[in-house]
mmCIF file of C-alpha atoms and ligand atoms in Angstrom:
data_model
loop_
_atom_site.group_PDB
_atom_site.id
_atom_site.type_symbol
_atom_site.label_atom_id
_atom_site.label_comp_id
_atom_site.label_asym_id
_atom_site.label_seq_id
_atom_site.Cartn_x
_atom_site.Cartn_y
_atom_site.Cartn_z
ATOM 1 C CA MET A 1 -0.879 8.916 71.357
ATOM 2 C CA ASN A 2 -2.049 11.105 68.485
ATOM 3 C CA ASN A 3 -0.778 11.627 64.966
ATOM 4 C CA LYS A 4 0.759 14.977 65.842
ATOM 5 C CA ASP A 5 3.052 13.477 68.512
ATOM 6 C CA ASN A 6 6.674 13.818 67.612
ATOM 7 C CA ILE A 7 8.198 10.429 68.532
ATOM 8 C CA ILE A 8 11.895 9.862 67.941
ATOM 9 C CA LEU A 9 13.672 6.529 68.313
ATOM 10 C CA GLY A 10 17.394 7.038 68.979
ATOM 11 C CA ILE A 11 19.958 4.281 68.343
ATOM 12 C CA GLU A 12 23.573 4.303 69.556
ATOM 13 C CA SER A 13 26.149 1.625 68.637
ATOM 14 C CA SER A 14 29.412 3.500 68.061
ATOM 15 C CA CYS A 15 31.601 1.626 70.541
ATOM 16 C CA ASP A 16 30.762 -1.070 73.089
ATOM 17 C CA ASP A 17 27.315 -0.034 74.331
ATOM 18 C CA THR A 18 24.134 -0.907 72.449
ATOM 19 C CA SER A 19 21.464 1.614 73.324
ATOM 20 C CA ALA A 20 17.973 2.694 72.243
ATOM 21 C CA ALA A 21 15.811 5.537 73.534
ATOM 22 C CA ILE A 22 12.444 7.121 72.849
ATOM 23 C CA ILE A 23 11.753 10.857 73.065
ATOM 24 C CA ILE A 24 8.124 11.987 72.783
ATOM 25 C CA ASN A 25 7.474 15.676 72.103
ATOM 26 C CA GLY A 26 10.886 16.551 73.539
ATOM 27 C CA TYR A 27 10.611 14.450 76.719
ATOM 28 C CA ILE A 28 12.651 11.306 77.338
ATOM 29 C CA LYS A 29 10.456 8.240 77.880
ATOM 30 C CA SER A 30 12.977 5.395 77.826
ATOM 31 C CA ASN A 31 16.716 4.890 77.577
ATOM 32 C CA VAL A 32 17.944 1.290 77.490
ATOM 33 C CA VAL A 33 21.676 0.519 77.497
ATOM 34 C CA ALA A 34 23.244 -2.942 77.120
ATOM 35 C CA ASN A 35 26.884 -2.892 78.204
ATOM 36 C CA GLN A 36 29.265 -5.444 76.722
ATOM 37 C CA ASP A 37 31.154 -7.234 79.476
ATOM 38 C CA ILE A 38 32.984 -9.453 76.976
ATOM 39 C CA HIS A 39 35.798 -6.862 76.554
ATOM 40 C CA LYS A 40 36.855 -6.935 80.228
ATOM 41 C CA GLN A 41 38.935 -10.081 79.772
ATOM 42 C CA TYR A 42 40.917 -8.421 76.936
ATOM 43 C CA GLY A 43 41.638 -5.131 78.738
ATOM 44 C CA GLY A 44 40.024 -3.013 75.995
ATOM 45 C CA VAL A 45 37.326 -3.022 73.332
ATOM 46 C CA VAL A 46 37.833 -5.733 70.683
ATOM 47 C CA PRO A 47 36.095 -4.304 67.562
ATOM 48 C CA GLU A 48 35.048 -7.650 66.052
ATOM 49 C CA LEU A 49 33.491 -8.820 69.333
ATOM 50 C CA ALA A 50 31.792 -5.435 69.781
ATOM 51 C CA SER A 51 29.991 -5.609 66.439
ATOM 52 C CA ARG A 52 28.903 -9.205 67.107
ATOM 53 C CA ALA A 53 27.498 -8.225 70.508
ATOM 54 C CA HIS A 54 25.667 -5.258 68.913
ATOM 55 C CA GLN A 55 24.037 -7.703 66.484
ATOM 56 C CA GLN A 56 22.806 -9.811 69.387
ATOM 57 C CA ASN A 57 21.655 -6.867 71.499
ATOM 58 C CA ILE A 58 20.090 -4.478 69.030
ATOM 59 C CA VAL A 59 16.649 -6.111 68.632
ATOM 60 C CA PRO A 60 15.964 -6.751 72.362
ATOM 61 C CA VAL A 61 17.308 -3.288 73.317
ATOM 62 C CA ILE A 62 15.092 -1.446 70.809
ATOM 63 C CA ASP A 63 12.143 -3.642 71.693
ATOM 64 C CA LEU A 64 12.536 -2.837 75.382
ATOM 65 C CA ALA A 65 12.922 0.911 74.724
ATOM 66 C CA ILE A 66 9.638 0.879 72.749
ATOM 67 C CA LYS A 67 7.849 -1.120 75.471
ATOM 68 C CA LYS A 68 9.135 1.097 78.288
ATOM 69 C CA ALA A 69 7.927 4.196 76.411
ATOM 70 C CA LYS A 70 4.483 2.530 76.171
ATOM 71 C CA ILE A 71 4.230 3.004 72.405
ATOM 72 C CA LYS A 72 4.056 0.750 69.348
ATOM 73 C CA LYS A 73 6.738 0.816 66.669
ATOM 74 C CA GLU A 74 4.103 2.082 64.200
ATOM 75 C CA ASN A 75 3.841 5.307 66.312
ATOM 76 C CA ILE A 76 7.498 6.308 65.718
ATOM 77 C CA SER A 77 7.878 9.500 63.636
ATOM 78 C CA ALA A 78 11.587 9.157 62.741
ATOM 79 C CA ILE A 79 14.700 7.149 63.619
ATOM 80 C CA ALA A 80 17.869 8.976 64.654
ATOM 81 C CA PHE A 81 21.110 7.006 64.805
ATOM 82 C CA THR A 82 24.839 7.531 65.326
ATOM 83 C CA TYR A 83 26.586 7.432 61.938
ATOM 84 C CA GLY A 84 30.034 8.290 63.386
ATOM 85 C CA PRO A 85 32.646 8.718 64.694
ATOM 86 C CA GLY A 86 33.335 5.303 66.183
ATOM 87 C CA LEU A 87 34.235 1.712 65.353
ATOM 88 C CA LEU A 88 33.120 1.001 61.808
ATOM 89 C CA GLY A 89 31.785 -2.519 62.442
ATOM 90 C CA SER A 90 29.832 -1.349 65.492
ATOM 91 C CA LEU A 91 28.415 1.695 63.703
ATOM 92 C CA LEU A 92 27.332 -0.419 60.743
ATOM 93 C CA VAL A 93 25.075 -2.561 62.944
ATOM 94 C CA GLY A 94 23.120 0.481 64.186
ATOM 95 C CA VAL A 95 23.096 2.230 60.810
ATOM 96 C CA SER A 96 21.855 -0.813 58.849
ATOM 97 C CA PHE A 97 19.237 -1.689 61.435
ATOM 98 C CA ALA A 98 17.945 1.890 61.640
ATOM 99 C CA LYS A 99 17.724 2.174 57.857
ATOM 100 C CA SER A 100 15.828 -1.091 57.418
ATOM 101 C CA LEU A 101 13.428 -0.418 60.280
ATOM 102 C CA ALA A 102 12.699 3.059 58.866
ATOM 103 C CA LEU A 103 12.142 1.573 55.419
ATOM 104 C CA SER A 104 9.681 -0.981 56.766
ATOM 105 C CA LEU A 105 7.817 1.708 58.742
ATOM 106 C CA ASN A 106 8.053 4.229 55.897
ATOM 107 C CA ILE A 107 9.465 6.966 58.154
ATOM 108 C CA PRO A 108 12.459 9.339 57.774
ATOM 109 C CA ILE A 109 15.952 8.721 59.131
ATOM 110 C CA ILE A 110 18.207 11.256 60.861
ATOM 111 C CA THR A 111 21.996 10.910 61.094
ATOM 112 C CA VAL A 112 23.619 12.022 64.346
ATOM 113 C CA ASN A 113 27.264 12.826 65.078
ATOM 114 C CA HIS A 114 28.154 11.056 68.343
ATOM 115 C CA LEU A 115 30.152 14.033 69.662
ATOM 116 C CA GLN A 116 27.361 16.481 68.898
ATOM 117 C CA ALA A 117 25.104 14.174 70.913
ATOM 118 C CA HIS A 118 27.397 14.265 73.976
ATOM 119 C CA LEU A 119 27.227 18.090 73.809
ATOM 120 C CA LEU A 120 23.435 18.150 73.716
ATOM 121 C CA SER A 121 23.023 15.551 76.492
ATOM 122 C CA HIS A 122 22.575 18.607 78.753
ATOM 123 C CA PHE A 123 19.193 19.316 77.203
ATOM 124 C CA ILE A 124 17.577 15.901 77.781
ATOM 125 C CA LYS A 125 14.250 16.587 79.496
ATOM 126 C CA THR A 126 12.127 14.441 81.792
ATOM 127 C CA GLU A 127 8.523 15.378 82.591
ATOM 128 C CA ASP A 128 8.935 14.953 86.355
ATOM 129 C CA TYR A 129 12.191 16.879 86.694
ATOM 130 C CA GLU A 130 12.870 20.483 85.737
ATOM 131 C CA ASN A 131 16.510 20.635 84.727
ATOM 132 C CA GLN A 132 18.703 23.693 84.632
ATOM 133 C CA TYR A 133 19.982 24.111 81.105
ATOM 134 C CA PRO A 134 23.118 25.966 80.040
ATOM 135 C CA LYS A 135 22.458 29.253 78.248
ATOM 136 C CA PHE A 136 24.098 29.970 74.885
ATOM 137 C CA PRO A 137 26.887 30.685 74.297
ATOM 138 C CA PHE A 138 28.590 28.165 76.578
ATOM 139 C CA ILE A 139 31.718 26.049 76.672
ATOM 140 C CA CYS A 140 31.550 22.273 76.837
ATOM 141 C CA LEU A 141 34.465 20.059 77.789
ATOM 142 C CA THR A 142 33.819 16.652 76.183
ATOM 143 C CA VAL A 143 35.934 13.966 77.816
ATOM 144 C CA SER A 144 35.332 10.392 76.713
ATOM 145 C CA GLY A 145 37.169 7.206 75.855
ATOM 146 C CA GLY A 146 37.637 8.326 72.267
ATOM 147 C CA HIS A 147 37.611 12.129 72.409
ATOM 148 C CA THR A 148 38.758 15.166 74.352
ATOM 149 C CA GLN A 149 37.511 18.497 73.067
ATOM 150 C CA ILE A 150 36.731 21.997 74.245
ATOM 151 C CA ILE A 151 33.740 23.232 72.252
ATOM 152 C CA LEU A 152 32.018 26.594 72.047
ATOM 153 C CA LEU A 153 28.253 26.172 71.559
ATOM 154 C CA GLU A 154 26.536 29.185 70.046
ATOM 155 C CA ASP A 155 23.252 27.317 69.503
ATOM 156 C CA TYR A 156 21.973 23.717 69.555
ATOM 157 C CA LEU A 157 23.447 22.911 66.175
ATOM 158 C CA LYS A 158 26.062 25.673 65.907
ATOM 159 C CA THR A 159 29.389 24.639 67.450
ATOM 160 C CA LYS A 160 33.056 25.527 67.164
ATOM 161 C CA ILE A 161 36.046 23.431 68.301
ATOM 162 C CA LEU A 162 38.382 25.553 70.459
ATOM 163 C CA GLY A 163 40.826 22.775 71.283
ATOM 164 C CA GLN A 164 41.176 18.997 71.161
ATOM 165 C CA THR A 165 43.578 16.153 71.790
ATOM 166 C CA ILE A 166 46.274 15.582 69.217
ATOM 167 C CA ASP A 167 46.653 11.902 70.206
ATOM 168 C CA ASP A 168 44.990 9.874 73.020
ATOM 169 C CA ALA A 169 41.770 10.878 74.759
ATOM 170 C CA ALA A 170 41.449 11.580 78.497
ATOM 171 C CA GLY A 171 39.431 8.357 78.946
ATOM 172 C CA GLU A 172 42.249 6.389 77.317
ATOM 173 C CA ALA A 173 44.718 7.968 79.751
ATOM 174 C CA PHE A 174 42.571 6.545 82.569
ATOM 175 C CA ASP A 175 42.055 3.151 80.918
ATOM 176 C CA LYS A 176 45.689 2.634 79.910
ATOM 177 C CA ALA A 177 47.010 3.571 83.367
ATOM 178 C CA ALA A 178 44.472 1.191 84.911
ATOM 179 C CA LYS A 179 45.750 -1.582 82.657
ATOM 180 C CA ILE A 180 49.326 -0.883 83.789
ATOM 181 C CA LEU A 181 48.080 -1.185 87.392
ATOM 182 C CA GLY A 182 46.456 -4.527 86.571
ATOM 183 C CA LEU A 183 42.886 -3.207 86.894
ATOM 184 C CA ASP A 184 39.940 -4.289 84.741
ATOM 185 C CA TYR A 185 38.619 -2.460 81.648
ATOM 186 C CA PRO A 186 37.218 0.197 81.627
ATOM 187 C CA GLY A 187 39.671 1.480 84.194
ATOM 188 C CA GLY A 188 38.299 5.019 84.624
ATOM 189 C CA PRO A 189 35.581 4.118 87.144
ATOM 190 C CA LEU A 190 38.057 1.915 89.078
ATOM 191 C CA ILE A 191 40.720 4.634 89.307
ATOM 192 C CA ASP A 192 37.921 6.937 90.490
ATOM 193 C CA LYS A 193 36.919 4.388 93.158
ATOM 194 C CA TYR A 194 40.441 3.679 94.480
ATOM 195 C CA ALA A 195 41.321 7.390 94.444
ATOM 196 C CA THR A 196 38.526 8.239 96.897
ATOM 197 C CA ASN A 197 40.679 7.864 100.010
ATOM 198 C CA GLY A 198 44.054 8.423 98.393
ATOM 199 C CA ASP A 199 46.564 11.274 98.745
ATOM 200 C CA LYS A 200 46.363 13.245 95.490
ATOM 201 C CA THR A 201 49.559 15.181 96.224
ATOM 202 C CA LYS A 202 51.812 12.159 96.857
ATOM 203 C CA PHE A 203 53.088 11.541 93.311
ATOM 204 C CA LYS A 204 53.799 14.197 90.695
ATOM 205 C CA PHE A 205 53.580 14.059 86.912
ATOM 206 C CA THR A 206 54.548 16.648 84.306
ATOM 207 C CA PHE A 207 52.401 18.419 81.709
ATOM 208 C CA PRO A 208 53.182 18.074 77.983
ATOM 209 C CA LYS A 209 54.010 21.131 75.902
ATOM 210 C CA VAL A 210 51.154 21.524 73.419
ATOM 211 C CA MET A 211 50.125 24.707 71.632
ATOM 212 C CA ASN A 212 46.882 26.665 72.021
ATOM 213 C CA LEU A 213 43.957 24.859 73.652
ATOM 214 C CA ASP A 214 44.924 21.410 72.392
ATOM 215 C CA TYR A 215 45.717 18.418 74.584
ATOM 216 C CA SER A 216 48.117 15.470 74.411
ATOM 217 C CA PHE A 217 47.763 12.398 76.627
ATOM 218 C CA SER A 218 50.037 9.807 75.015
ATOM 219 C CA GLY A 219 53.177 11.103 76.779
ATOM 220 C CA LEU A 220 51.435 10.932 80.148
ATOM 221 C CA LYS A 221 50.664 7.250 79.632
ATOM 222 C CA THR A 222 54.369 6.562 78.912
ATOM 223 C CA GLN A 223 55.411 8.707 81.869
ATOM 224 C CA PHE A 224 53.085 6.668 84.077
ATOM 225 C CA LEU A 225 54.432 3.355 82.726
ATOM 226 C CA TYR A 226 58.075 4.354 83.412
ATOM 227 C CA PHE A 227 57.125 5.614 86.884
ATOM 228 C CA ILE A 228 55.470 2.289 87.802
ATOM 229 C CA GLN A 229 58.314 0.244 86.263
ATOM 230 C CA LYS A 230 60.950 2.232 88.191
ATOM 231 C CA GLU A 231 59.127 2.032 91.523
ATOM 232 C CA THR A 232 58.267 -1.689 91.262
ATOM 233 C CA LYS A 233 61.907 -2.455 90.468
ATOM 234 C CA ALA A 234 62.845 -0.921 93.821
ATOM 235 C CA ASN A 235 59.821 -2.398 95.631
ATOM 236 C CA PRO A 236 57.815 -5.212 93.958
ATOM 237 C CA ASP A 237 54.833 -4.430 96.237
ATOM 238 C CA PHE A 238 54.811 -0.728 95.313
ATOM 239 C CA VAL A 239 51.471 -0.802 93.446
ATOM 240 C CA GLN A 240 49.738 -2.888 96.088
ATOM 241 C CA GLU A 241 51.012 -0.678 98.936
ATOM 242 C CA ASN A 242 50.258 2.640 97.193
ATOM 243 C CA LEU A 243 47.280 1.929 94.920
ATOM 244 C CA LYS A 244 44.972 4.577 96.422
ATOM 245 C CA ASP A 245 47.638 7.313 96.353
ATOM 246 C CA ILE A 246 48.762 6.406 92.817
ATOM 247 C CA CYS A 247 45.162 6.564 91.560
ATOM 248 C CA ALA A 248 44.429 9.831 93.396
ATOM 249 C CA SER A 249 47.635 11.530 92.183
ATOM 250 C CA TYR A 250 47.263 10.399 88.577
ATOM 251 C CA GLN A 251 43.555 11.309 88.465
ATOM 252 C CA ASN A 252 44.282 14.709 89.978
ATOM 253 C CA HIS A 253 46.981 15.342 87.379
ATOM 254 C CA ILE A 254 44.573 14.612 84.506
ATOM 255 C CA ILE A 255 41.941 16.894 86.039
ATOM 256 C CA SER A 256 44.441 19.747 86.548
ATOM 257 C CA TYR A 257 45.524 19.364 82.941
ATOM 258 C CA LEU A 258 41.922 19.448 81.669
ATOM 259 C CA PHE A 259 41.187 22.571 83.751
ATOM 260 C CA LYS A 260 44.326 24.363 82.572
ATOM 261 C CA ASN A 261 42.974 24.645 79.020
ATOM 262 C CA LEU A 262 39.410 25.120 80.184
ATOM 263 C CA LYS A 263 40.551 28.246 82.028
ATOM 264 C CA LYS A 264 42.257 29.508 78.847
ATOM 265 C CA ALA A 265 39.022 28.871 76.891
ATOM 266 C CA LEU A 266 37.077 30.828 79.471
ATOM 267 C CA ASP A 267 39.473 33.772 79.275
ATOM 268 C CA LYS A 268 39.314 33.686 75.483
ATOM 269 C CA THR A 269 35.524 33.510 75.105
ATOM 270 C CA LYS A 270 34.376 35.285 78.325
ATOM 271 C CA CYS A 271 31.631 32.621 78.616
ATOM 272 C CA LYS A 272 29.901 32.352 81.988
ATOM 273 C CA ASN A 273 28.456 28.859 81.508
ATOM 274 C CA ILE A 274 30.577 25.707 81.489
ATOM 275 C CA ALA A 275 29.320 22.202 80.792
ATOM 276 C CA ILE A 276 31.022 18.809 80.765
ATOM 277 C CA ALA A 277 30.067 15.727 78.790
ATOM 278 C CA GLY A 278 31.346 12.241 77.922
ATOM 279 C CA GLY A 279 32.191 9.176 79.992
ATOM 280 C CA VAL A 280 34.974 10.818 82.033
ATOM 281 C CA SER A 281 32.521 13.477 83.265
ATOM 282 C CA ALA A 282 31.161 10.707 85.528
ATOM 283 C CA ASN A 283 34.424 11.050 87.519
ATOM 284 C CA SER A 284 33.581 12.089 91.073
ATOM 285 C CA GLU A 285 36.741 14.143 91.715
ATOM 286 C CA LEU A 286 36.336 15.941 88.371
ATOM 287 C CA ARG A 287 32.757 16.859 89.340
ATOM 288 C CA LYS A 288 33.903 18.056 92.773
ATOM 289 C CA GLN A 289 36.748 20.159 91.407
ATOM 290 C CA LEU A 290 34.527 21.560 88.654
ATOM 291 C CA ILE A 291 32.203 23.079 91.259
ATOM 292 C CA LYS A 292 35.195 24.839 92.840
ATOM 293 C CA PHE A 293 36.450 25.867 89.393
ATOM 294 C CA GLY A 294 33.046 27.425 88.701
ATOM 295 C CA LYS A 295 33.088 29.372 91.979
ATOM 296 C CA ASP A 296 36.666 30.569 91.451
ATOM 297 C CA ASN A 297 35.819 31.775 87.943
ATOM 298 C CA ASP A 298 32.321 33.072 88.668
ATOM 299 C CA CYS A 299 30.764 30.601 86.229
ATOM 300 C CA LYS A 300 27.702 28.369 86.273
ATOM 301 C CA ILE A 301 28.490 24.662 85.967
ATOM 302 C CA PHE A 302 26.375 22.058 84.159
ATOM 303 C CA VAL A 303 26.938 18.330 84.530
ATOM 304 C CA PRO A 304 24.576 15.812 82.908
ATOM 305 C CA LYS A 305 22.912 13.092 84.962
ATOM 306 C CA GLN A 306 25.261 10.129 85.411
ATOM 307 C CA GLU A 307 23.284 7.923 82.962
ATOM 308 C CA TYR A 308 23.669 10.548 80.212
ATOM 309 C CA CYS A 309 27.452 10.975 80.724
ATOM 310 C CA THR A 310 28.509 7.620 79.280
ATOM 311 C CA ASP A 311 27.312 6.438 75.866
ATOM 312 C CA ASN A 312 23.517 6.337 75.623
ATOM 313 C CA ALA A 313 20.810 6.666 72.987
ATOM 314 C CA ALA A 314 18.869 9.372 74.853
ATOM 315 C CA MET A 315 21.411 11.938 73.641
ATOM 316 C CA ILE A 316 21.123 10.580 70.079
ATOM 317 C CA ALA A 317 17.326 10.907 70.184
ATOM 318 C CA GLN A 318 17.777 14.420 71.643
ATOM 319 C CA VAL A 319 19.797 15.584 68.615
ATOM 320 C CA GLY A 320 17.275 13.716 66.441
ATOM 321 C CA TYR A 321 14.507 15.761 68.030
ATOM 322 C CA TYR A 322 16.157 19.080 67.030
ATOM 323 C CA LEU A 323 16.963 17.857 63.519
ATOM 324 C CA PHE A 324 13.430 16.482 63.090
ATOM 325 C CA LYS A 325 12.000 19.939 63.808
ATOM 326 C CA GLU A 326 14.343 21.349 61.141
ATOM 327 C CA LYS A 327 13.303 18.503 58.786
ATOM 328 C CA GLN A 328 16.963 17.585 58.320
ATOM 329 C CA PHE A 329 16.500 14.013 57.117
ATOM 330 C CA ALA A 330 19.103 11.712 55.573
ATOM 331 C CA SER A 331 18.801 9.564 52.477
ATOM 332 C CA GLN A 332 18.773 5.761 52.553
ATOM 333 C CA SER A 333 22.180 5.841 50.787
ATOM 334 C CA VAL A 334 23.904 7.150 53.923
ATOM 335 C CA SER A 335 26.519 4.936 55.589
ATOM 336 C CA ALA A 336 28.646 4.796 58.735
ATOM 337 C CA ILE A 337 31.786 6.958 58.983
ATOM 338 C CA ALA A 338 34.491 5.921 61.453
ATOM 339 C CA ARG A 339 36.273 9.300 61.481
ATOM 340 C CA ILE A 340 34.549 12.626 60.973
ATOM 341 C CA GLY A 341 36.345 15.902 60.256
HETATM 342 O O1 KG4 B 401 31.600 8.507 76.548
HETATM 343 P P1 KG4 B 401 32.012 7.111 76.797
HETATM 344 O O2 KG4 B 401 31.016 6.183 77.463
HETATM 345 O O3 KG4 B 401 32.455 6.386 75.488
HETATM 346 C C1 KG4 B 401 33.137 7.041 74.448
HETATM 347 O O4 KG4 B 401 32.470 7.738 73.638
HETATM 348 O O5 KG4 B 401 34.370 6.898 74.444
HETATM 349 O O6 KG4 B 401 33.350 7.156 77.667
HETATM 350 C C2 KG4 B 401 34.010 5.988 78.119
HETATM 351 C C3 KG4 B 401 35.235 6.428 78.903
HETATM 352 C C4 KG4 B 401 36.152 5.263 79.301
HETATM 353 O O7 KG4 B 401 37.469 5.627 78.970
HETATM 354 C C5 KG4 B 401 35.972 5.162 80.803
HETATM 355 O O8 KG4 B 401 37.105 4.692 81.498
HETATM 356 C C6 KG4 B 401 35.668 6.610 81.166
HETATM 357 O O9 KG4 B 401 34.833 7.077 80.128
HETATM 358 N N1 KG4 B 401 34.993 6.732 82.461
HETATM 359 C C7 KG4 B 401 35.558 7.297 83.554
HETATM 360 C C8 KG4 B 401 34.611 7.184 84.596
HETATM 361 N N2 KG4 B 401 33.484 6.570 84.110
HETATM 362 C C9 KG4 B 401 33.741 6.306 82.792
HETATM 363 N N3 KG4 B 401 36.758 7.876 83.705
HETATM 364 C C10 KG4 B 401 37.056 8.345 84.933
HETATM 365 N N4 KG4 B 401 36.217 8.270 85.992
HETATM 366 C C11 KG4 B 401 34.991 7.700 85.874
HETATM 367 N N5 KG4 B 401 34.175 7.636 86.920
HETATM 368 ZN ZN1 ZN B 402 30.814 8.732 73.805
#
């Protein structure tokens, strides 16, 4: 370790994962994530419980990230943290902790937009693995539990929203349907699992009418609820007997819908690189179909490693690394913002 090393501690606490990561001279050295199982029994994230769990987790998570990176806290050059968007109580835990730790170490702080971080998760580097990185300009489809956006990236910190959801996010469409089916939270990974051997053409759903490249998922959730209610009225064992096919058909519908606008974005921008980010990009069928989509459209596809798809602090430290080089530091008066833009 020498004084010239650029060591960034990243902290993420915007929803229900407490995470800390260390990036040294642009290379990821540790990425610790503590998931909060407490929400499973409620079928969704309970904000008050999330912020309490962040308070319990934040010290051990940061401590472990520092230990795993084989550094001392006194070596850290700057602290980057998510200031929004997200749950206010959860964000406040990370923001206050980051500010006080930076104050005690006398180092600068860097504020990171959570969505910007998902976009730049593609550029996380490990020393032992040479990644392929998307070339600018490229399109990124961010699909998470809170957001669904199609973004044009012209440079690391230069982005333009081409389209986004006007109501629910794609992840919510997965989670809410899973809840209707009686599955645990978060339902996305479970729908993915049950869909593996299901017939994706068995049940049909309709697409909403939304302008431009925007999305809407709230109608789909209602459509799904009415479909299940109607079928279980006729056959009380309908869900049990058809779970795999229901999951496969519903998942396939969401993917087709996501790709519909992605194709329009491609035609509009003429980009030849497509990336995906956010929790839903962990979906196995989405990844499979994206490869075909890339071939059909003569585009290169970029999917982050599974651990960088869902919420993590490595992506926060990654944005912190770029902003540190630009000396874009925040003042100690900065606070958390639940909604940005
Ligand atoms: O990015 P993320 O960890 O948190 C937010 O910023 O929202 O995304 C969480 C979302 C949840 O809705 C979860 O159900 C979904 O990502 N998800 C999946 C899969 N893994 C996570 N959805 C579908 N298939 C998956 N394999
Ligand atoms: Zn996220």
